[in-house]
Amino acid sequence: MAEEVISGSGSSGREGEINVRVGLTSRDSLDSRWVFPGEDDSEIEDNGDGDDDLPNRAAVDSEDEDNQEHRLIRTEPRVDSFDVEALEVHGAHRSDYEDLGIARRIIHALQTLGVVFGDVGTSPLYTFSVMFSKAPIKGDEDVIGALSLVLYTLLLVPLVKYVLIVLWANDDGEGGTFALYSLICRHAKVSLLPNQLPSDTRISNFILKLPSPELERSLKIKERLEASLTLKKLLLMLVLAGTSMVIADGVVTPAMSVMSAVGGLKVGVAAIEQDEVVMISVTFLVILFSVQKFGTSQVGLAVGPALFIWFCSLAGIGIYNLIKYDSSVLRAFNPVHIYLYFKRNSVNAWYALGGCLLCATGSEAMFADLCYFSVRSIQLTFVFLVLPCLLLGYLGQAAYLTGNLNGAEKHPFFLSIPSGIFWPVLLIANIAALIASRAMTTATFSCIKQSSNLGCFPRLKIIHTSKRFMGQIYIPVINWFLLVGCLVLVCSMSSINEIGNAYGIAELGVMMMTTILVMIVMLLIWRLNIIIVLSFVVFFLGLELTFFSSVLWSVTDGSWVILVFAVIMFVIMYIWNYGSKLKYETEVERKLPMDLMREIGCNLGTIRAPGIGLLYNELAKGVPAIFGHFITTLPAIHSMVIFVCIKYVPVPVVPQNERFFFRRVCPKSYHLFRCIARYGYKDVRKENHQAFEQLLIESLEKFIRREAQQRQLESDGDEDADSEEDTSFSRVLVDPNGSVYSLGVPLLAEFRGSSNSISEASISEEVNPNSPSSPSISDAEHSLERELSFIRQAKESGVVYLLGHGDIRARKDSWFIKKLVINYFYAFLRKNCRRGIANLSVPHSHLIQVGMTYMV
């Protein structure tokens, strides 16, 4: 059926999008944790009694939630009660990696090789050739000096910085620049999108430390970050710059790896020209990006053994060359040779730094690909397999070069291969190059998904390629976009040296952003000694700036293209974040006041037709202005309306039993509810609308039951519902199984009998619903049953999705730049991004849309 679009007064007929992303993802929360009393189960919120004539203190949304007093208690282990409804996605938390058997661990290790280490593993193909093109070899000492520079770069950047330090700065198993930003946002309110709620801190993954004297420096940094809008913007710009460099890295990595591997044909077949190398590289790249859709697990398992053979080949060839040519190259482990190398070559040695950095390419991929595998598996694989093989590979090439200085510096790796195994190694090298290209491609997918979920990138179609490991994704649009970028780069830069320089620019850009963000994590979250933090920043940032100065000096040779590409991606992300922020702030300012809602009455000034209306909006609290267009434009409104807000919080995974956060809007007779469906940036949304509706209604019924149980605890049994507004508000704890516990409330002791002391009432004691009833309890039970019956009847009448499309336009008196950004660039991105309802298979007959334009 055709989609029904209704335009109200002042609305725009142009269709917009609402961020509708819903899903059923299970995660067992089996560990005990610290939570806030009375708010342990995040499906409910302090909403009061909800009686028909109850004042808005209890029945209406509270806007001063921050002023409530909290204290922490320890809860028992929690069990996910929605696991049955989790459909095909079970055990989505990262603990799956810890439950693997021996056979699965071996397979997992092969997948780790095939996905994470392909980039750094193929660096011996081109590192020395790029270095010596900038600083030609004059003697054996130059080879030793260049080797020493490569060895210590390899040890300091991938090993010390990333494997031993940066990998631990993950956000519950998520890596990358946006995972670092999310981790910082969790500990300080630095997000520029003002849709955070105090309830977000009550998610079990949202772990905060209690204030103590040891946190004084951390708290000062937190206060400074939260108070300064300039620092917030600067932090966001650093994150966007790092992410744009990751995307640029995803373009240049396949081009560099494949071109260098195919270039080995020129060694084996003298008749091969550079044009043929380019054409073969283009063919390989098309094949590479075409198989991305099969997923990380399948492709990683298929190519993992090939990469294992590649690393063994590196080590074997290296040992062979050390024995045959010159084992004295082991002197390169003495760092004094680096000083001598710079002393002999001066400026040329500084130019060679850009090529030397290529040995550390793929370091950022290890961190960004952390969502696919565990920290420990990456660390152990790198230390015990990848690093030794790389060291032996570089040592073997240097040993060969000391005895073959004439012309060998152009293709040192392929020339150092023994003639008897040249073609098998060339084949393995090309396979490894294709694998290396996937490392940054998968890292790019992960970073874009994180940035999209945190409101910094337009919504795109994301395909989850694994039912067991939820972090494994595929983004078709980005996949083909990267392919086009690679083809343009390969065809426009036929020289490995030019591509290598562009490679260094992209890699160093994201490395420097990571160093700065990890510094903030060290100060704010890890709370390390300031000397340790300064040592880390000064050493690694100084090292990276030195490398960056080298590659930036050669930017005019064509590698400026990658900088332009990164700038374009940065502008796209910044415009999207800026427009989203303006749109959200405008909707908050124009939300309907609660006084108006009470004045128009429970019928909302129109006819209430049987059924449930799910009104999607982006407000975390308050009645959206678009609702006013619905009740004034439509001839009737549903008997029950639920304001659904899909909200992303800065944690990777929100447990299923904490997914929905319900509140009552207005008194009970209005039958208005708010449901905030909270998702982490790693959550999977992969269900049809019937499953979502069923889970939503079940959660709403549980909320109403627990609300009624809470009212019983707050009542002394002698007062009727009308007198509850004069009763002091108490707090209770409701466990996931529906049991209600007291938190030291005297009213509970009076209710259970005067013989029990207040201290006895303070002990957690489950409420028995079959206890001797009083008239008030009987009335409360009847009221509960009537409301539950009303919900079931409304559900049987049907569920309709009410989508409010809110667009923004710049005012006529705005600056020209603002008009250009909002009216054209941001509008273009919203028009072409993923529609909010795309994640739900909602029939058009169940869909009503209303457009509204805000002037900002």
Coordinates of N, CA, C and O in Angstrom, one line a residue, residues 717-787:
G717 N -1.6 1.7 54.0 CA -2.8 0.9 54.0 C -4.0 1.5 54.6 O -5.1 1.0 54.5
D718 N -3.8 2.7 55.2 CA -5.0 3.4 55.8 C -5.4 4.6 55.0 O -6.5 5.1 55.3
E719 N -4.6 5.1 54.1 CA -4.9 6.3 53.3 C -5.3 5.9 51.9 O -4.8 4.9 51.4
D720 N -6.3 6.6 51.4 CA -6.6 6.2 50.0 C -5.7 6.9 49.0 O -4.8 7.6 49.4
A721 N -5.9 6.7 47.7 CA -5.0 7.2 46.7 C -5.0 8.7 46.7 O -4.0 9.3 46.2
D722 N -6.1 9.4 47.1 CA -6.1 10.8 47.0 C -5.1 11.5 48.0 O -4.7 12.6 47.8
S723 N -4.8 10.8 49.0 CA -3.9 11.3 50.1 C -2.4 11.1 49.8 O -1.6 11.5 50.6
E724 N -2.1 10.4 48.8 CA -0.8 10.0 48.5 C 0.1 11.1 48.2 O 1.3 11.1 48.3
E725 N -0.5 12.2 47.7 CA 0.4 13.4 47.3 C 1.0 14.0 48.5 O 2.0 14.8 48.4
D726 N 0.5 13.7 49.7 CA 1.1 14.3 51.0 C 2.0 13.3 51.6 O 2.6 13.6 52.7
T727 N 2.2 12.2 51.0 CA 3.1 11.2 51.6 C 4.5 11.4 51.1 O 4.7 11.7 50.0
S728 N 5.5 11.3 52.0 CA 6.9 11.4 51.6 C 7.2 10.4 50.6 O 6.9 9.2 50.8
F729 N 8.0 10.8 49.6 CA 8.3 9.9 48.5 C 9.5 9.0 49.0 O 10.5 9.4 49.4
S730 N 9.3 7.7 48.8 CA 10.3 6.7 49.2 C 10.8 6.0 48.0 O 10.2 6.0 46.9
R731 N 11.9 5.3 48.2 CA 12.6 4.6 47.1 C 12.6 3.1 47.3 O 12.9 2.7 48.5
V732 N 12.4 2.3 46.3 CA 12.4 0.9 46.5 C 13.3 0.3 45.4 O 13.7 1.0 44.5
L733 N 13.6 -1.0 45.6 CA 14.4 -1.7 44.6 C 13.6 -2.9 44.1 O 13.0 -3.6 44.8
V734 N 13.5 -2.9 42.7 CA 12.8 -4.0 42.1 C 13.8 -4.8 41.3 O 14.5 -4.3 40.5
D735 N 13.8 -6.1 41.6 CA 14.8 -6.9 40.9 C 14.2 -7.4 39.6 O 13.1 -7.2 39.3
P736 N 15.1 -8.0 38.7 CA 14.6 -8.4 37.4 C 13.5 -9.4 37.4 O 12.8 -9.5 36.4
N737 N 13.3 -10.1 38.5 CA 12.3 -11.1 38.5 C 11.0 -10.6 39.1 O 10.0 -11.3 39.2
G738 N 10.9 -9.3 39.3 CA 9.7 -8.7 39.8 C 9.6 -8.5 41.3 O 8.6 -8.0 41.8
S739 N 10.5 -9.0 42.1 CA 10.5 -8.9 43.5 C 10.8 -7.5 43.9 O 11.7 -6.9 43.4
V740 N 10.1 -7.0 44.9 CA 10.3 -5.6 45.4 C 10.9 -5.6 46.8 O 10.4 -6.4 47.6
Y741 N 11.9 -4.8 47.0 CA 12.6 -4.8 48.2 C 12.6 -3.4 48.9 O 12.6 -2.4 48.2
S742 N 12.6 -3.4 50.2 CA 12.6 -2.1 50.9 C 14.0 -1.6 51.0 O 15.0 -2.4 51.1
L743 N 14.2 -0.3 51.1 CA 15.5 0.3 51.3 C 15.4 1.2 52.5 O 15.8 2.3 52.5
G744 N 15.0 0.6 53.6 CA 15.0 1.3 54.9 C 13.9 2.4 55.0 O 14.1 3.4 55.5
V745 N 12.7 2.1 54.5 CA 11.6 3.1 54.5 C 10.7 2.8 55.7 O 10.1 1.7 55.8
P746 N 10.5 3.7 56.6 CA 9.6 3.5 57.8 C 8.2 3.1 57.4 O 7.5 2.4 58.1
L747 N 7.7 3.7 56.3 CA 6.3 3.4 55.9 C 6.1 1.9 55.7 O 5.0 1.4 55.9
L748 N 7.1 1.2 55.2 CA 7.0 -0.2 55.0 C 6.8 -1.0 56.3 O 6.0 -1.9 56.4
A749 N 7.5 -0.5 57.3 CA 7.4 -1.1 58.6 C 6.0 -1.0 59.2 O 5.5 -1.9 59.8
E750 N 5.5 0.2 59.0 CA 4.1 0.5 59.5 C 3.1 -0.4 58.8 O 2.2 -0.9 59.4
F751 N 3.4 -0.6 57.5 CA 2.4 -1.4 56.7 C 2.5 -2.8 57.1 O 1.4 -3.5 57.2
R752 N 3.6 -3.3 57.4 CA 3.8 -4.8 57.8 C 3.4 -5.0 59.2 O 3.2 -6.2 59.6
G753 N 3.2 -4.0 60.0 CA 2.8 -4.2 61.4 C 3.6 -3.5 62.4 O 4.8 -3.4 62.2
S754 N 3.0 -3.0 63.4 CA 3.8 -2.2 64.4 C 4.7 -3.1 65.2 O 5.6 -2.5 65.9
S755 N 4.6 -4.4 65.2 CA 5.4 -5.2 66.0 C 6.8 -5.3 65.4 O 7.8 -5.6 66.1
N756 N 6.9 -5.1 64.1 CA 8.3 -5.1 63.5 C 8.9 -3.8 63.6 O 8.3 -2.7 63.4
S757 N 10.1 -3.8 64.0 CA 10.9 -2.5 64.2 C 11.3 -2.0 62.8 O 11.2 -2.7 61.8
I758 N 11.7 -0.7 62.8 CA 12.1 -0.1 61.6 C 13.4 -0.8 61.0 O 13.5 -1.0 59.9
S759 N 14.2 -1.2 61.9 CA 15.4 -1.9 61.5 C 15.1 -3.2 60.8 O 15.8 -3.6 59.8
E760 N 14.1 -3.9 61.3 CA 13.7 -5.2 60.6 C 13.1 -4.9 59.2 O 13.3 -5.6 58.3
A761 N 12.4 -3.8 59.1 CA 11.8 -3.4 57.8 C 12.9 -3.0 56.9 O 12.6 -3.1 55.7
S762 N 14.0 -2.6 57.3 CA 15.1 -2.2 56.4 C 15.7 -3.4 55.7 O 16.4 -3.2 54.7
I763 N 15.5 -4.6 56.3 CA 16.1 -5.7 55.7 C 15.3 -6.1 54.4 O 14.1 -6.0 54.4
S764 N 16.1 -6.5 53.4 CA 15.4 -6.8 52.1 C 14.5 -7.9 52.3 O 14.8 -9.0 52.7
E765 N 13.2 -7.7 52.0 CA 12.2 -8.7 52.2 C 11.2 -8.6 51.1 O 10.7 -7.6 50.8
E766 N 11.0 -9.7 50.5 CA 10.1 -9.8 49.3 C 8.7 -9.5 49.6 O 8.2 -10.1 50.6
V767 N 8.0 -8.7 48.8 CA 6.6 -8.5 49.1 C 5.8 -9.6 48.6 O 6.0 -10.1 47.4
N768 N 4.8 -10.1 49.4 CA 4.0 -11.2 49.0 C 2.7 -10.7 48.5 O 1.9 -10.0 49.2
P769 N 2.4 -10.8 47.2 CA 1.2 -10.3 46.6 C -0.1 -10.9 47.2 O -1.1 -10.4 47.0
N770 N 0.1 -12.1 47.9 CA -1.1 -12.8 48.4 C -1.3 -12.5 49.9 O -2.0 -13.2 50.6
S771 N -0.6 -11.5 50.4 CA -0.8 -11.1 51.8 C -2.2 -10.6 52.1 O -2.9 -10.2 51.1
P772 N -2.6 -10.6 53.4 CA -4.0 -10.1 53.7 C -4.3 -8.8 53.0 O -3.5 -7.8 53.2
S773 N -5.3 -8.7 52.3 CA -5.6 -7.5 51.6 C -6.5 -6.5 52.4 O -7.2 -6.9 53.3
S774 N -6.3 -5.3 52.1 CA -7.1 -4.2 52.6 C -7.9 -3.6 51.5 O -7.7 -3.9 50.3
P775 N -8.9 -2.7 51.8 CA -9.7 -2.1 50.7 C -8.8 -1.4 49.7 O -9.0 -1.4 48.5
S776 N -7.7 -0.7 50.2 CA -6.9 0.1 49.3 C -6.1 -0.8 48.4 O -5.9 -0.6 47.2
I777 N -5.6 -2.0 49.0 CA -4.9 -2.9 48.2 C -5.8 -3.5 47.1 O -5.4 -3.7 46.0
S778 N -7.0 -3.9 47.5 CA -7.9 -4.5 46.6 C -8.3 -3.5 45.5 O -8.3 -3.9 44.3
D779 N -8.4 -2.2 45.8 CA -8.7 -1.2 44.7 C -7.5 -1.1 43.8 O -7.6 -0.9 42.6
A780 N -6.3 -1.1 44.4 CA -5.1 -1.0 43.6 C -4.9 -2.2 42.7 O -4.5 -2.0 41.5
E781 N -5.3 -3.4 43.1 CA -5.2 -4.6 42.3 C -6.2 -4.5 41.1 O -5.9 -4.8 40.0
H782 N -7.4 -4.0 41.4 CA -8.4 -3.9 40.4 C -8.0 -2.8 39.4 O -8.1 -2.9 38.2
S783 N -7.4 -1.7 39.9 CA -6.9 -0.7 39.0 C -5.8 -1.2 38.1 O -5.7 -0.9 36.9
L784 N -4.9 -2.0 38.7 CA -3.8 -2.6 37.9 C -4.4 -3.5 36.8 O -3.9 -3.5 35.6
E785 N -5.3 -4.4 37.2 CA -5.9 -5.3 36.2 C -6.6 -4.6 35.1 O -6.6 -4.9 33.9
R786 N -7.3 -3.5 35.4 CA -8.0 -2.7 34.4 C -7.0 -2.1 33.4 O -7.3 -2.1 32.2
E787 N -5.9 -1.6 33.9 CA -5.0 -1.0 33.0 C -4.3 -2.0 32.2 O -4.1 -1.8 31.0

